[in-house]
PDB file of C-alpha atoms in Angstrom:
ATOM      1  CA  MET A   1    -128.334  40.262 -19.691  1.00  0.00           C
ATOM      2  CA  ASN A   2    -126.404  37.132 -18.970  1.00  0.00           C
ATOM      3  CA  ILE A   3    -122.993  36.017 -17.610  1.00  0.00           C
ATOM      4  CA  GLN A   4    -121.596  35.267 -21.071  1.00  0.00           C
ATOM      5  CA  GLN A   5    -122.298  38.790 -22.252  1.00  0.00           C
ATOM      6  CA  LEU A   6    -120.537  40.235 -19.269  1.00  0.00           C
ATOM      7  CA  GLU A   7    -117.544  37.916 -19.991  1.00  0.00           C
ATOM      8  CA  TYR A   8    -117.399  39.116 -23.636  1.00  0.00           C
ATOM      9  CA  ALA A   9    -117.552  42.733 -22.556  1.00  0.00           C
ATOM     10  CA  LEU A  10    -114.737  42.298 -20.088  1.00  0.00           C
ATOM     11  CA  ALA A  11    -112.670  40.445 -22.662  1.00  0.00           C
ATOM     12  CA  LEU A  12    -113.173  43.444 -25.061  1.00  0.00           C
ATOM     13  CA  GLU A  13    -112.124  45.827 -22.330  1.00  0.00           C
ATOM     14  CA  GLN A  14    -108.941  43.810 -21.612  1.00  0.00           C
ATOM     15  CA  THR A  15    -107.922  43.233 -25.222  1.00  0.00           C
ATOM     16  CA  GLY A  16    -109.183  46.464 -26.900  1.00  0.00           C
ATOM     17  CA  SER A  17    -110.073  44.512 -29.998  1.00  0.00           C
ATOM     18  CA  PHE A  18    -113.171  42.538 -31.180  1.00  0.00           C
ATOM     19  CA  SER A  19    -110.956  40.029 -32.961  1.00  0.00           C
ATOM     20  CA  ARG A  20    -108.765  39.331 -29.929  1.00  0.00           C
ATOM     21  CA  ALA A  21    -111.862  39.149 -27.651  1.00  0.00           C
ATOM     22  CA  ALA A  22    -113.443  36.700 -30.063  1.00  0.00           C
ATOM     23  CA  ARG A  23    -110.341  34.469 -30.034  1.00  0.00           C
ATOM     24  CA  ARG A  24    -110.322  34.511 -26.251  1.00  0.00           C
ATOM     25  CA  ALA A  25    -113.996  33.486 -26.170  1.00  0.00           C
ATOM     26  CA  GLY A  26    -113.571  30.862 -28.890  1.00  0.00           C
ATOM     27  CA  LEU A  27    -116.286  32.529 -31.035  1.00  0.00           C
ATOM     28  CA  SER A  28    -116.470  34.475 -34.290  1.00  0.00           C
ATOM     29  CA  GLN A  29    -115.903  38.247 -34.191  1.00  0.00           C
ATOM     30  CA  SER A  30    -119.487  38.914 -35.383  1.00  0.00           C
ATOM     31  CA  ALA A  31    -120.922  36.731 -32.576  1.00  0.00           C
ATOM     32  CA  VAL A  32    -119.076  38.621 -29.860  1.00  0.00           C
ATOM     33  CA  SER A  33    -120.006  41.973 -31.425  1.00  0.00           C
ATOM     34  CA  GLN A  34    -123.705  40.960 -31.637  1.00  0.00           C
ATOM     35  CA  GLN A  35    -123.715  39.844 -27.948  1.00  0.00           C
ATOM     36  CA  ILE A  36    -122.179  43.115 -26.758  1.00  0.00           C
ATOM     37  CA  SER A  37    -124.565  45.157 -28.917  1.00  0.00           C
ATOM     38  CA  LYS A  38    -127.477  43.332 -27.344  1.00  0.00           C
ATOM     39  CA  LEU A  39    -126.165  44.029 -23.916  1.00  0.00           C
ATOM     40  CA  GLU A  40    -125.794  47.763 -24.733  1.00  0.00           C
ATOM     41  CA  THR A  41    -129.320  47.848 -26.180  1.00  0.00           C
ATOM     42  CA  GLU A  42    -130.680  46.320 -22.944  1.00  0.00           C
ATOM     43  CA  LEU A  43    -128.704  48.777 -20.797  1.00  0.00           C
ATOM     44  CA  GLY A  44    -129.661  51.791 -22.882  1.00  0.00           C
ATOM     45  CA  PHE A  45    -126.162  53.184 -23.259  1.00  0.00           C
ATOM     46  CA  ALA A  46    -122.914  52.353 -25.126  1.00  0.00           C
ATOM     47  CA  LEU A  47    -120.284  50.509 -23.205  1.00  0.00           C
ATOM     48  CA  PHE A  48    -117.523  51.112 -25.639  1.00  0.00           C
ATOM     49  CA  ASP A  49    -116.289  53.850 -27.949  1.00  0.00           C
ATOM     50  CA  ARG A  50    -115.767  51.895 -31.158  1.00  0.00           C
ATOM     51  CA  GLN A  51    -113.918  54.796 -32.868  1.00  0.00           C
ATOM     52  CA  THR A  52    -110.892  54.531 -30.616  1.00  0.00           C
ATOM     53  CA  LYS A  53    -107.924  52.203 -31.285  1.00  0.00           C
ATOM     54  CA  PRO A  54    -107.605  50.264 -29.157  1.00  0.00           C
ATOM     55  CA  ILE A  55    -111.294  50.195 -28.331  1.00  0.00           C
ATOM     56  CA  GLN A  56    -111.949  51.933 -24.909  1.00  0.00           C
ATOM     57  CA  PRO A  57    -114.925  51.882 -22.592  1.00  0.00           C
ATOM     58  CA  THR A  58    -117.069  54.972 -22.345  1.00  0.00           C
ATOM     59  CA  SER A  59    -117.286  56.712 -18.968  1.00  0.00           C
ATOM     60  CA  LEU A  60    -120.555  54.890 -18.161  1.00  0.00           C
ATOM     61  CA  GLY A  61    -119.132  51.693 -19.564  1.00  0.00           C
ATOM     62  CA  GLN A  62    -116.120  51.902 -17.353  1.00  0.00           C
ATOM     63  CA  ARG A  63    -118.317  52.174 -14.250  1.00  0.00           C
ATOM     64  CA  PHE A  64    -120.516  49.303 -15.420  1.00  0.00           C
ATOM     65  CA  LEU A  65    -117.572  47.013 -16.208  1.00  0.00           C
ATOM     66  CA  GLN A  66    -115.965  47.603 -12.833  1.00  0.00           C
ATOM     67  CA  ARG A  67    -119.191  46.284 -11.208  1.00  0.00           C
ATOM     68  CA  ALA A  68    -119.463  43.473 -13.721  1.00  0.00           C
ATOM     69  CA  ARG A  69    -115.992  42.286 -12.867  1.00  0.00           C
ATOM     70  CA  ILE A  70    -117.041  41.965  -9.178  1.00  0.00           C
ATOM     71  CA  VAL A  71    -120.270  40.091 -10.188  1.00  0.00           C
ATOM     72  CA  LEU A  72    -118.314  37.590 -12.301  1.00  0.00           C
ATOM     73  CA  LEU A  73    -115.807  37.142  -9.458  1.00  0.00           C
ATOM     74  CA  GLU A  74    -118.633  36.396  -7.034  1.00  0.00           C
ATOM     75  CA  VAL A  75    -120.083  33.868  -9.519  1.00  0.00           C
ATOM     76  CA  GLN A  76    -116.697  32.179  -9.744  1.00  0.00           C
ATOM     77  CA  GLN A  77    -116.434  32.154  -5.916  1.00  0.00           C
ATOM     78  CA  LEU A  78    -119.868  30.522  -5.798  1.00  0.00           C
ATOM     79  CA  ASN A  79    -118.865  27.853  -8.263  1.00  0.00           C
ATOM     80  CA  ASP A  80    -115.672  27.226  -6.301  1.00  0.00           C
ATOM     81  CA  PHE A  81    -117.613  26.858  -3.117  1.00  0.00           C
ATOM     82  CA  ALA A  82    -120.063  24.467  -4.727  1.00  0.00           C
ATOM     83  CA  ARG A  83    -117.260  22.308  -5.960  1.00  0.00           C
ATOM     84  CA  GLN A  84    -115.739  22.227  -2.467  1.00  0.00           C
ATOM     85  CA  LEU A  85    -119.169  21.123  -0.980  1.00  0.00           C
ATOM     86  CA  GLU A  86    -119.560  18.460  -3.645  1.00  0.00           C
ATOM     87  CA  SER A  87    -116.117  16.827  -3.506  1.00  0.00           C
ATOM     88  CA  GLU A  88    -114.961  17.838  -0.005  1.00  0.00           C
ATOM     89  CA  ALA A  89    -111.704  18.522  -1.706  1.00  0.00           C
ATOM     90  CA  GLU A  90    -108.534  19.462   0.153  1.00  0.00           C
ATOM     91  CA  GLY A  91    -107.879  23.165   0.430  1.00  0.00           C
ATOM     92  CA  HIS A  92    -105.764  24.617  -2.349  1.00  0.00           C
ATOM     93  CA  LEU A  93    -104.722  28.017  -1.221  1.00  0.00           C
ATOM     94  CA  LYS A  94    -103.074  30.366  -3.762  1.00  0.00           C
ATOM     95  CA  VAL A  95    -101.187  33.341  -2.271  1.00  0.00           C
ATOM     96  CA  GLY A  96     -99.204  36.069  -3.919  1.00  0.00           C
ATOM     97  CA  ILE A  97     -96.419  37.694  -1.874  1.00  0.00           C
ATOM     98  CA  ILE A  98     -94.357  40.732  -2.832  1.00  0.00           C
ATOM     99  CA  PRO A  99     -90.715  39.895  -3.736  1.00  0.00           C
ATOM    100  CA  THR A 100     -89.168  42.007  -0.984  1.00  0.00           C
ATOM    101  CA  LEU A 101     -90.961  39.778   1.552  1.00  0.00           C
ATOM    102  CA  ALA A 102     -91.513  36.247   0.286  1.00  0.00           C
ATOM    103  CA  PRO A 103     -88.015  34.705   0.707  1.00  0.00           C
ATOM    104  CA  TYR A 104     -87.774  35.995   4.308  1.00  0.00           C
ATOM    105  CA  LEU A 105     -91.313  35.354   5.507  1.00  0.00           C
ATOM    106  CA  LEU A 106     -91.897  31.774   4.238  1.00  0.00           C
ATOM    107  CA  PRO A 107     -89.162  30.036   6.273  1.00  0.00           C
ATOM    108  CA  PHE A 108     -90.832  31.371   9.510  1.00  0.00           C
ATOM    109  CA  PHE A 109     -94.149  29.602   9.125  1.00  0.00           C
ATOM    110  CA  ILE A 110     -94.172  27.080   6.326  1.00  0.00           C
ATOM    111  CA  GLN A 111     -93.144  24.047   8.293  1.00  0.00           C
ATOM    112  CA  ASP A 112     -95.614  24.741  11.092  1.00  0.00           C
ATOM    113  CA  LEU A 113     -98.413  25.293   8.615  1.00  0.00           C
ATOM    114  CA  GLN A 114     -97.785  21.959   6.965  1.00  0.00           C
ATOM    115  CA  GLN A 115     -97.678  20.155  10.280  1.00  0.00           C
ATOM    116  CA  ARG A 116    -100.808  21.810  11.777  1.00  0.00           C
ATOM    117  CA  TYR A 117    -102.941  21.912   8.656  1.00  0.00           C
ATOM    118  CA  PRO A 118    -101.768  19.119   6.317  1.00  0.00           C
ATOM    119  CA  SER A 119    -104.945  19.452   4.197  1.00  0.00           C
ATOM    120  CA  ILE A 120    -103.852  22.886   3.060  1.00  0.00           C
ATOM    121  CA  ARG A 121    -102.010  22.811  -0.227  1.00  0.00           C
ATOM    122  CA  LEU A 122    -100.218  26.176  -0.287  1.00  0.00           C
ATOM    123  CA  GLU A 123     -99.186  27.620  -3.656  1.00  0.00           C
ATOM    124  CA  VAL A 124     -97.051  30.800  -3.324  1.00  0.00           C
ATOM    125  CA  GLN A 125     -96.083  33.112  -6.137  1.00  0.00           C
ATOM    126  CA  GLU A 126     -93.871  36.247  -5.953  1.00  0.00           C
ATOM    127  CA  MET A 127     -95.826  39.076  -7.411  1.00  0.00           C
ATOM    128  CA  MET A 128     -95.756  42.880  -7.452  1.00  0.00           C
ATOM    129  CA  THR A 129     -98.555  44.601  -5.600  1.00  0.00           C
ATOM    130  CA  LYS A 130    -100.396  45.713  -8.744  1.00  0.00           C
ATOM    131  CA  ASP A 131    -100.261  42.118 -10.041  1.00  0.00           C
ATOM    132  CA  ILE A 132    -101.606  40.795  -6.738  1.00  0.00           C
ATOM    133  CA  VAL A 133    -104.596  43.181  -6.937  1.00  0.00           C
ATOM    134  CA  ARG A 134    -105.308  42.120 -10.523  1.00  0.00           C
ATOM    135  CA  ALA A 135    -104.975  38.414  -9.720  1.00  0.00           C
ATOM    136  CA  LEU A 136    -107.418  38.822  -6.757  1.00  0.00           C
ATOM    137  CA  MET A 137    -110.021  40.523  -8.859  1.00  0.00           C
ATOM    138  CA  ASP A 138    -109.592  37.943 -11.601  1.00  0.00           C
ATOM    139  CA  GLY A 139    -109.912  35.066  -9.125  1.00  0.00           C
ATOM    140  CA  GLU A 140    -106.404  33.728  -9.850  1.00  0.00           C
ATOM    141  CA  ILE A 141    -105.293  33.831  -6.175  1.00  0.00           C
ATOM    142  CA  ASN A 142    -107.132  33.677  -2.877  1.00  0.00           C
ATOM    143  CA  ALA A 143    -104.902  36.205  -0.964  1.00  0.00           C
ATOM    144  CA  GLY A 144    -101.977  38.463  -1.222  1.00  0.00           C
ATOM    145  CA  ILE A 145     -99.409  39.613   1.322  1.00  0.00           C
ATOM    146  CA  ILE A 146     -98.323  43.179   0.613  1.00  0.00           C
ATOM    147  CA  SER A 147     -97.091  46.381   2.141  1.00  0.00           C
ATOM    148  CA  THR A 148    -100.026  48.602   3.197  1.00  0.00           C
ATOM    149  CA  PRO A 149    -101.922  50.865   3.312  1.00  0.00           C
ATOM    150  CA  ILE A 150    -102.825  51.184  -0.422  1.00  0.00           C
ATOM    151  CA  ALA A 151    -105.422  53.385  -1.984  1.00  0.00           C
ATOM    152  CA  THR A 152    -107.966  51.309  -3.813  1.00  0.00           C
ATOM    153  CA  GLU A 153    -111.651  51.285  -4.715  1.00  0.00           C
ATOM    154  CA  HIS A 154    -111.769  47.454  -4.860  1.00  0.00           C
ATOM    155  CA  PRO A 155    -113.838  45.707  -2.102  1.00  0.00           C
ATOM    156  CA  PHE A 156    -110.838  44.096  -0.267  1.00  0.00           C
ATOM    157  CA  HIS A 157    -110.474  42.940   3.273  1.00  0.00           C
ATOM    158  CA  PHE A 158    -107.102  43.888   4.898  1.00  0.00           C
ATOM    159  CA  GLU A 159    -105.699  42.002   7.832  1.00  0.00           C
ATOM    160  CA  PRO A 160    -102.500  43.611   9.326  1.00  0.00           C
ATOM    161  CA  LEU A 161     -99.930  40.946  10.069  1.00  0.00           C
ATOM    162  CA  PHE A 162     -96.787  42.715  11.329  1.00  0.00           C
ATOM    163  CA  PHE A 163     -94.771  45.906  11.247  1.00  0.00           C
ATOM    164  CA  GLU A 164     -91.096  45.516  10.233  1.00  0.00           C
ATOM    165  CA  ARG A 165     -88.480  48.259  10.675  1.00  0.00           C
ATOM    166  CA  PHE A 166     -86.235  49.644   7.982  1.00  0.00           C
ATOM    167  CA  PHE A 167     -82.457  49.251   8.369  1.00  0.00           C
ATOM    168  CA  LEU A 168     -79.436  50.374   6.349  1.00  0.00           C
ATOM    169  CA  TYR A 169     -76.917  47.967   4.878  1.00  0.00           C
ATOM    170  CA  VAL A 170     -73.614  49.896   4.529  1.00  0.00           C
ATOM    171  CA  SER A 171     -70.411  48.843   2.682  1.00  0.00           C
ATOM    172  CA  TYR A 172     -67.169  48.495   4.590  1.00  0.00           C
ATOM    173  CA  LYS A 173     -65.775  51.033   2.136  1.00  0.00           C
ATOM    174  CA  HIS A 174     -68.325  53.659   3.051  1.00  0.00           C
ATOM    175  CA  ASP A 175     -67.661  56.463   5.545  1.00  0.00           C
ATOM    176  CA  LEU A 176     -70.919  55.705   7.389  1.00  0.00           C
ATOM    177  CA  PHE A 177     -69.834  52.124   8.080  1.00  0.00           C
ATOM    178  CA  LYS A 178     -68.065  53.228  11.339  1.00  0.00           C
ATOM    179  CA  LYS A 179     -71.289  54.464  12.810  1.00  0.00           C
ATOM    180  CA  LYS A 180     -73.763  52.265  14.825  1.00  0.00           C
ATOM    181  CA  GLN A 181     -76.713  54.485  13.944  1.00  0.00           C
ATOM    182  CA  VAL A 182     -77.132  56.596  10.795  1.00  0.00           C
ATOM    183  CA  ALA A 183     -79.345  59.644  10.325  1.00  0.00           C
ATOM    184  CA  LEU A 184     -81.217  59.746   7.019  1.00  0.00           C
ATOM    185  CA  ASP A 185     -79.859  63.287   6.293  1.00  0.00           C
ATOM    186  CA  GLU A 186     -76.386  61.745   6.330  1.00  0.00           C
ATOM    187  CA  VAL A 187     -77.286  59.452   3.447  1.00  0.00           C
ATOM    188  CA  ALA A 188     -76.357  60.762  -0.012  1.00  0.00           C
ATOM    189  CA  ALA A 189     -78.813  59.893  -2.774  1.00  0.00           C
ATOM    190  CA  GLU A 190     -76.056  58.881  -5.189  1.00  0.00           C
ATOM    191  CA  ASP A 191     -74.804  56.256  -2.787  1.00  0.00           C
ATOM    192  CA  ILE A 192     -78.105  54.376  -2.454  1.00  0.00           C
ATOM    193  CA  TRP A 193     -78.761  51.167  -4.488  1.00  0.00           C
ATOM    194  CA  LEU A 194     -82.504  51.045  -5.045  1.00  0.00           C
ATOM    195  CA  LEU A 195     -85.031  48.483  -6.203  1.00  0.00           C
ATOM    196  CA  ASN A 196     -86.801  49.023  -9.541  1.00  0.00           C
ATOM    197  CA  GLU A 197     -89.213  51.968  -9.760  1.00  0.00           C
ATOM    198  CA  GLY A 198     -92.779  50.785  -9.114  1.00  0.00           C
ATOM    199  CA  ASN A 199     -91.686  48.526  -6.284  1.00  0.00           C
ATOM    200  CA  CYS A 200     -93.517  49.714  -3.148  1.00  0.00           C
ATOM    201  CA  PHE A 201     -90.392  49.212  -0.995  1.00  0.00           C
ATOM    202  CA  SER A 202     -88.421  51.552  -3.313  1.00  0.00           C
ATOM    203  CA  ASP A 203     -91.277  54.083  -3.067  1.00  0.00           C
ATOM    204  CA  GLN A 204     -91.053  53.877   0.749  1.00  0.00           C
ATOM    205  CA  VAL A 205     -87.340  54.505   0.673  1.00  0.00           C
ATOM    206  CA  ASN A 206     -87.939  57.519  -1.593  1.00  0.00           C
ATOM    207  CA  ASN A 207     -90.456  58.782   0.972  1.00  0.00           C
ATOM    208  CA  MET A 208     -88.145  58.323   3.887  1.00  0.00           C
ATOM    209  CA  CYS A 209     -85.207  60.048   2.146  1.00  0.00           C
ATOM    210  CA  HIS A 210     -87.281  62.598   0.212  1.00  0.00           C
ATOM    211  CA  LEU A 211     -85.781  61.422  -3.039  1.00  0.00           C
ATOM    212  CA  ARG A 212     -87.180  62.173  -6.475  1.00  0.00           C
ATOM    213  CA  PRO A 213     -86.606  58.989  -8.503  1.00  0.00           C
ATOM    214  CA  PRO A 214     -84.677  58.317 -10.577  1.00  0.00           C
ATOM    215  CA  HIS A 215     -81.845  59.836  -8.536  1.00  0.00           C
ATOM    216  CA  PRO A 216     -78.433  60.445 -10.092  1.00  0.00           C
ATOM    217  CA  ARG A 217     -75.510  58.056  -9.548  1.00  0.00           C
ATOM    218  CA  LYS A 218     -71.924  59.034  -9.879  1.00  0.00           C
ATOM    219  CA  ALA A 219     -70.704  55.429 -10.263  1.00  0.00           C
ATOM    220  CA  GLN A 220     -70.165  53.872 -13.681  1.00  0.00           C
ATOM    221  CA  LEU A 221     -72.512  51.000 -12.784  1.00  0.00           C
ATOM    222  CA  GLU A 222     -76.350  51.502 -12.835  1.00  0.00           C
ATOM    223  CA  TYR A 223     -78.068  48.423 -11.422  1.00  0.00           C
ATOM    224  CA  ARG A 224     -81.719  48.050 -10.581  1.00  0.00           C
ATOM    225  CA  SER A 225     -83.410  44.909  -9.327  1.00  0.00           C
ATOM    226  CA  ASN A 226     -86.436  43.549  -7.602  1.00  0.00           C
ATOM    227  CA  SER A 227     -84.251  41.457  -5.373  1.00  0.00           C
ATOM    228  CA  ILE A 228     -83.107  42.776  -1.984  1.00  0.00           C
ATOM    229  CA  ASP A 229     -80.409  40.063  -1.825  1.00  0.00           C
ATOM    230  CA  ALA A 230     -79.063  41.147  -5.189  1.00  0.00           C
ATOM    231  CA  LEU A 231     -78.613  44.685  -3.908  1.00  0.00           C
ATOM    232  CA  ARG A 232     -76.887  43.369  -0.830  1.00  0.00           C
ATOM    233  CA  ARG A 233     -74.364  41.603  -3.035  1.00  0.00           C
ATOM    234  CA  VAL A 234     -73.809  44.819  -4.953  1.00  0.00           C
ATOM    235  CA  VAL A 235     -73.145  46.782  -1.745  1.00  0.00           C
ATOM    236  CA  GLU A 236     -70.712  44.094  -0.497  1.00  0.00           C
ATOM    237  CA  HIS A 237     -68.673  44.102  -3.696  1.00  0.00           C
ATOM    238  CA  LYS A 238     -69.163  47.593  -5.194  1.00  0.00           C
ATOM    239  CA  GLY A 239     -69.771  49.810  -2.137  1.00  0.00           C
ATOM    240  CA  GLY A 240     -72.463  52.245  -1.369  1.00  0.00           C
ATOM    241  CA  LEU A 241     -75.472  51.288   0.752  1.00  0.00           C
ATOM    242  CA  THR A 242     -79.051  50.032   0.515  1.00  0.00           C
ATOM    243  CA  PHE A 243     -82.121  49.631   2.737  1.00  0.00           C
ATOM    244  CA  LEU A 244     -83.270  46.334   4.200  1.00  0.00           C
ATOM    245  CA  PRO A 245     -86.607  45.380   5.813  1.00  0.00           C
ATOM    246  CA  GLU A 246     -86.278  43.793   9.247  1.00  0.00           C
ATOM    247  CA  LEU A 247     -86.926  40.230   8.261  1.00  0.00           C
ATOM    248  CA  ALA A 248     -84.222  40.452   5.588  1.00  0.00           C
ATOM    249  CA  THR A 249     -81.646  41.436   8.254  1.00  0.00           C
ATOM    250  CA  LEU A 250     -82.200  38.107  10.026  1.00  0.00           C
ATOM    251  CA  SER A 251     -80.748  36.150   7.080  1.00  0.00           C
ATOM    252  CA  VAL A 252     -77.565  38.162   6.819  1.00  0.00           C
ATOM    253  CA  ALA A 253     -74.458  36.053   7.475  1.00  0.00           C
ATOM    254  CA  GLN A 254     -72.635  36.584  10.757  1.00  0.00           C
ATOM    255  CA  GLU A 255     -69.607  38.045   9.106  1.00  0.00           C
ATOM    256  CA  GLN A 256     -71.711  40.766   7.431  1.00  0.00           C
ATOM    257  CA  GLU A 257     -73.907  41.624  10.457  1.00  0.00           C
ATOM    258  CA  ASP A 258     -71.801  44.729  11.250  1.00  0.00           C
ATOM    259  CA  MET A 259     -72.899  46.183   7.899  1.00  0.00           C
ATOM    260  CA  ILE A 260     -76.470  46.451   9.294  1.00  0.00           C
ATOM    261  CA  LYS A 261     -77.025  49.888  10.726  1.00  0.00           C
ATOM    262  CA  SER A 262     -80.122  51.113  12.573  1.00  0.00           C
ATOM    263  CA  ILE A 263     -81.667  54.480  11.475  1.00  0.00           C
ATOM    264  CA  SER A 264     -81.537  57.170  14.182  1.00  0.00           C
ATOM    265  CA  GLY A 265     -84.744  58.951  15.122  1.00  0.00           C
ATOM    266  CA  PRO A 266     -88.228  57.487  14.841  1.00  0.00           C
ATOM    267  CA  LYS A 267     -88.455  53.726  14.267  1.00  0.00           C
ATOM    268  CA  ARG A 268     -89.625  53.809  10.639  1.00  0.00           C
ATOM    269  CA  ALA A 269     -91.453  50.655   9.560  1.00  0.00           C
ATOM    270  CA  ARG A 270     -93.615  49.208   6.865  1.00  0.00           C
ATOM    271  CA  GLU A 271     -97.028  47.620   7.612  1.00  0.00           C
ATOM    272  CA  ILE A 272     -97.471  44.158   6.104  1.00  0.00           C
ATOM    273  CA  SER A 273    -100.983  42.941   5.607  1.00  0.00           C
ATOM    274  CA  LEU A 274    -102.928  40.048   4.087  1.00  0.00           C
ATOM    275  CA  VAL A 275    -105.383  41.201   1.500  1.00  0.00           C
ATOM    276  CA  CYS A 276    -108.306  39.077   0.237  1.00  0.00           C
ATOM    277  CA  LEU A 277    -111.904  39.372  -0.968  1.00  0.00           C
ATOM    278  CA  PRO A 278    -114.439  39.250   1.931  1.00  0.00           C
ATOM    279  CA  ASN A 279    -116.367  36.313   0.489  1.00  0.00           C
ATOM    280  CA  ASP A 280    -113.538  34.072  -0.774  1.00  0.00           C
ATOM    281  CA  PRO A 281    -114.618  30.413  -0.403  1.00  0.00           C
ATOM    282  CA  GLN A 282    -111.191  29.648   1.159  1.00  0.00           C
ATOM    283  CA  ARG A 283    -111.748  32.220   3.919  1.00  0.00           C
ATOM    284  CA  GLU A 284    -111.430  29.642   6.713  1.00  0.00           C
ATOM    285  CA  ARG A 285    -108.089  28.477   5.437  1.00  0.00           C
ATOM    286  CA  ILE A 286    -106.950  32.102   4.926  1.00  0.00           C
ATOM    287  CA  ASP A 287    -107.697  32.718   8.609  1.00  0.00           C
ATOM    288  CA  GLN A 288    -105.667  29.654   9.573  1.00  0.00           C
ATOM    289  CA  LEU A 289    -102.801  30.960   7.447  1.00  0.00           C
ATOM    290  CA  ILE A 290    -102.994  34.341   9.212  1.00  0.00           C
ATOM    291  CA  GLN A 291    -102.942  32.674  12.659  1.00  0.00           C
ATOM    292  CA  VAL A 292     -99.879  30.507  11.778  1.00  0.00           C
ATOM    293  CA  ILE A 293     -97.893  33.479  10.382  1.00  0.00           C
ATOM    294  CA  LYS A 294     -98.469  35.593  13.511  1.00  0.00           C
ATOM    295  CA  GLN A 295     -97.696  32.790  15.889  1.00  0.00           C
ATOM    296  CA  ASN A 296     -94.332  32.114  14.234  1.00  0.00           C
ATOM    297  CA  LEU A 297     -92.924  35.609  13.925  1.00  0.00           C
ATOM    298  CA  PRO A 298     -90.834  37.455  16.645  1.00  0.00           C
ATOM    299  CA  LYS A 299     -93.170  39.181  19.026  1.00  0.00           C
ATOM    300  CA  SER A 300     -91.346  42.549  18.566  1.00  0.00           C
ATOM    301  CA  ILE A 301     -92.317  42.692  14.880  1.00  0.00           C
ATOM    302  CA  LEU A 302     -96.037  42.129  15.723  1.00  0.00           C
ATOM    303  CA  ASP A 303     -96.168  45.350  17.848  1.00  0.00           C
ATOM    304  CA  GLU A 304     -96.950  48.618  16.035  1.00  0.00           C
ATOM    305  CA  SER A 305     -96.382  50.814  19.105  1.00  0.00           C
ATOM    306  CA  GLY A 306     -93.473  53.289  18.858  1.00  0.00           C
ATOM    307  CA  LYS A 307     -93.140  52.816  15.076  1.00  0.00           C
ATOM    308  CA  VAL A 308     -93.779  55.338  12.358  1.00  0.00           C
ATOM    309  CA  LEU A 309     -95.355  53.696   9.278  1.00  0.00           C
ATOM    310  CA  VAL A 310     -93.970  54.806   5.949  1.00  0.00           C
ATOM    311  CA  LYS A 311     -96.430  55.405   3.132  1.00  0.00           C
ATOM    312  CA  THR A 312     -96.449  53.078   0.055  1.00  0.00           C
ATOM    313  CA  ASN A 313     -97.768  55.574  -2.626  1.00  0.00           C
ATOM    314  CA  VAL A 314     -99.671  52.668  -4.154  1.00  0.00           C
ATOM    315  CA  GLU A 315    -102.961  53.636  -5.836  1.00  0.00           C
ATOM    316  CA  ILE A 316    -104.899  50.978  -7.670  1.00  0.00           C
TER     317      ILE A 316
END
């Protein structure tokens, strides 16, 4: 068994085709097939069911490949660490952040991070939670900032960062606009503008309101987006209401602040955590990032006490 054989097997799992796996590896189809067959002979069981289209792992193969993915990631981390020791290179930290958080969180800490740790070159990409998990396991990013908890079998380390409350953003045209606080049972499902299905923020809204997505709308316009700001604009111009996380309310213009309504009853909030692999070679810089983020946020948002955390429904 060698590293190349594991790489070929994972390429076949991802592509479902010997020809596509061969193109990815830069080899002939027969060479990839022979190497995987040698690996299966050494293991004593078949990794793949070659009768399926696309080719699928066997039950034993699926378990083996899950472990192989971790081994290859650890090898990559070891190589990255060796390159750092050799060149003493500056830290290049790649972080994925969910779209409902990135534009509101970054302005709080980015300037302080650059001033305190000029050697850190931060690369941020907006990514959905499932894509952050995949990118972590593939070694494409060092950390992710997501809404938690999530159910996963991957060996991640989770570091809670803060706990932001949910608020309503209500149109001037809506009957609920006159209220300072709104109860969730007063909110009609057909009045809510939601983010795309599969977005954990949308799932949390569904959990709070006990909705069964997709909910019916009476309006002529059906609009779904991954942008909270886009939904704000729809509410401002078309009516209805939407939900905002706490950091997003801080960027609302003064003339629209009266559209922000607190939710009566328990202070419902989402937990935001940094997720990474325990042995990431950039762990020291990740810890520095965590420290800077926490030190630059409002103290009220760092405190979990008195808040009810809303589930994410994310299983990966």
